[in-house]
């Protein structure tokens, strides 16, 4: 298992989400699930790109690139 980091920001704050996952695809799905839980009023995304669009338009959240913690 590897730790993956995701930088996020909105008008008031910036933060880093993290998940432990087997691979990059698994990390994307875990991030999707986490955002669905945290933001119940957003539409359910069909994939990663859809999540980015939904969060940007419906929750005013900017999502960065996913990084493997080993890169740092």
Coordinates of N, CA and C in Angstrom, one line a residue:
X1 N 0.8 -1.2 0.0 CA 0.0 0.0 0.0 C 0.9 1.2 0.0
X2 N 0.4 2.2 -0.7 CA 1.2 3.5 -0.8 C 0.2 4.6 -0.4
X3 N 0.8 5.7 0.1 CA 0.0 6.9 0.4 C 0.1 7.8 -0.8
X4 N -1.1 8.3 -1.2 CA -1.3 9.2 -2.3 C -1.8 10.5 -1.7
X5 N -1.3 11.7 -2.2 CA -1.7 13.0 -1.8 C -2.4 13.7 -2.9
X6 N -3.4 14.5 -2.5 CA -4.2 15.3 -3.4 C -4.3 16.8 -2.9
X7 N -3.7 17.7 -3.5 CA -3.8 19.1 -3.1 C -5.2 19.7 -3.5
X8 N -5.9 20.4 -2.6 CA -7.2 20.9 -2.9 C -7.3 22.4 -2.4
X9 N -8.2 23.2 -3.0 CA -8.3 24.5 -2.5 C -9.7 25.0 -2.8
X10 N -10.2 26.0 -2.0 CA -11.4 26.7 -2.3 C -11.1 28.2 -2.0
X11 N -12.1 29.1 -2.0 CA -11.8 30.5 -1.9 C -11.3 30.8 -0.5
X12 N -11.5 30.0 0.5 CA -11.1 30.3 1.9 C -9.8 29.6 2.3
X13 N -9.6 28.4 1.8 CA -8.6 27.5 2.4 C -7.9 26.7 1.3
X14 N -6.8 26.0 1.7 CA -6.2 25.0 0.9 C -5.8 23.9 1.8
X15 N -5.8 22.7 1.3 CA -5.5 21.5 2.1 C -5.0 20.3 1.3
X16 N -4.6 19.3 1.9 CA -4.1 18.1 1.2 C -4.9 16.9 1.7
X17 N -5.6 16.2 0.8 CA -6.3 15.0 1.2 C -5.2 13.9 1.0
X18 N -5.4 12.8 1.7 CA -4.5 11.6 1.6 C -5.3 10.3 1.7
X19 N -4.9 9.3 0.9 CA -5.4 8.0 1.0 C -4.3 7.0 0.9
X20 N -4.6 5.8 1.4 CA -3.7 4.7 1.2 C -4.3 3.8 0.2
X21 N -3.6 3.4 -0.8 CA -4.2 2.6 -1.9 C -3.1 1.7 -2.5
X22 N -3.6 0.7 -3.2 CA -2.7 -0.3 -3.9 C -2.0 0.3 -5.1
X23 N -2.8 1.2 -5.8 CA -2.3 1.8 -7.1 C -3.0 3.1 -7.3
X24 N -2.6 3.7 -8.4 CA -3.1 5.1 -8.8 C -4.6 5.0 -9.0
X25 N -5.1 4.0 -9.7 CA -6.5 3.9 -10.0 C -7.3 3.7 -8.7
X26 N -6.8 2.9 -7.8 CA -7.5 2.7 -6.6 C -7.5 4.0 -5.8
X27 N -6.4 4.7 -5.8 CA -6.4 6.0 -5.1 C -7.4 7.0 -5.7
X28 N -7.6 7.0 -7.0 CA -8.6 7.9 -7.6 C -10.0 7.5 -7.1
X29 N -10.3 6.3 -7.0 CA -11.6 5.8 -6.6 C -11.8 6.2 -5.1
X30 N -10.8 6.0 -4.3 CA -10.9 6.3 -2.9 C -11.1 7.8 -2.7
X31 N -10.4 8.7 -3.5 CA -10.7 10.1 -3.4 C -12.1 10.4 -3.8
X32 N -12.6 9.8 -4.9 CA -14.0 10.0 -5.3 C -14.9 9.7 -4.2
X33 N -14.7 8.5 -3.6 CA -15.6 8.1 -2.5 C -15.6 9.1 -1.3
X34 N -14.4 9.6 -1.0 CA -14.2 10.5 0.1 C -15.0 11.8 -0.2
X35 N -14.9 12.3 -1.4 CA -15.6 13.6 -1.7 C -17.1 13.4 -1.8
X36 N -17.5 12.2 -2.2 CA -19.0 12.0 -2.2 C -19.5 12.0 -0.8
X37 N -18.7 11.4 0.1 CA -19.2 11.4 1.5 C -19.1 12.8 2.1
X38 N -18.1 13.5 1.8 CA -17.9 14.9 2.4 C -18.9 15.9 1.9
X39 N -19.2 15.8 0.6 CA -20.1 16.7 -0.1 C -21.3 16.0 -0.6
X40 N -22.2 15.8 0.2 CA -23.4 15.0 -0.1 C -24.3 15.6 -1.2
X41 N -24.2 17.0 -1.3 CA -25.1 17.7 -2.2 C -24.6 17.8 -3.6
X42 N -23.4 17.2 -3.9 CA -22.9 17.2 -5.3 C -23.4 16.0 -6.1
X43 N -23.4 16.1 -7.4 CA -23.8 15.0 -8.3 C -22.8 13.9 -8.1
X44 N -23.2 12.6 -8.4 CA -22.3 11.5 -8.3 C -21.5 11.5 -9.6
X45 N -20.1 11.5 -9.5 CA -19.3 11.5 -10.7 C -19.2 10.2 -11.3
X46 N -19.0 10.1 -12.6 CA -18.9 8.9 -13.3 C -17.4 8.4 -13.4
X47 N -16.5 9.4 -13.3 CA -15.0 9.1 -13.3 C -14.3 10.2 -12.7
X48 N -12.9 10.1 -12.7 CA -12.1 11.1 -12.1 C -12.3 12.5 -12.7
X49 N -12.3 12.6 -14.0 CA -12.4 13.9 -14.7 C -13.8 14.5 -14.4
X50 N -14.8 13.7 -14.3 CA -16.1 14.2 -14.0 C -16.1 14.7 -12.5
X51 N -15.4 14.1 -11.6 CA -15.3 14.6 -10.2 C -14.7 16.0 -10.2
X52 N -13.6 16.2 -10.9 CA -13.0 17.5 -11.0 C -13.9 18.6 -11.5
X53 N -14.7 18.3 -12.5 CA -15.6 19.3 -13.1 C -16.7 19.5 -12.1
X54 N -17.3 18.5 -11.4 CA -18.4 18.7 -10.5 C -17.9 19.5 -9.3
X55 N -16.8 19.1 -8.7 CA -16.3 19.9 -7.6 C -16.0 21.3 -7.9
X56 N -15.5 21.6 -9.1 CA -15.2 22.9 -9.5 C -16.5 23.8 -9.7
X57 N -17.5 23.2 -10.3 CA -18.7 24.0 -10.6 C -19.7 24.0 -9.4
X58 N -19.8 22.9 -8.7 CA -20.9 22.8 -7.7 C -20.4 23.1 -6.3
X59 N -19.1 22.9 -6.0 CA -18.6 23.2 -4.7 C -17.5 24.2 -4.6
X60 N -17.1 24.8 -5.8 CA -16.0 25.8 -5.9 C -14.7 25.3 -5.3
X61 N -14.4 24.0 -5.6 CA -13.2 23.4 -5.1 C -12.3 23.1 -6.3
X62 N -11.0 23.5 -6.2 CA -10.0 23.2 -7.2 C -9.2 22.0 -6.8
X63 N -9.1 21.1 -7.6 CA -8.4 19.8 -7.4 C -7.1 19.8 -8.1
X64 N -6.0 19.5 -7.5 CA -4.7 19.4 -8.1 C -4.4 18.0 -8.6
X65 N -3.2 17.7 -8.9 CA -2.8 16.4 -9.4 C -2.5 15.4 -8.2
X66 N -2.7 14.2 -8.4 CA -2.5 13.2 -7.4 C -1.0 12.8 -7.4
X67 N -0.4 12.8 -6.2 CA 1.0 12.5 -6.1 C 1.2 11.3 -5.2
X68 N 2.1 10.4 -5.5 CA 2.6 9.3 -4.7 C 3.5 10.0 -3.6
X69 N 3.4 9.7 -2.4 CA 4.2 10.3 -1.3 C 5.7 10.0 -1.5
X70 N 6.0 8.9 -2.2 CA 7.4 8.6 -2.5 C 8.1 9.6 -3.4
X71 N 7.3 10.4 -4.1 CA 7.9 11.5 -5.0 C 8.6 12.5 -4.1
X72 N 8.2 12.7 -2.9 CA 8.7 13.7 -2.0 C 9.8 13.1 -1.2

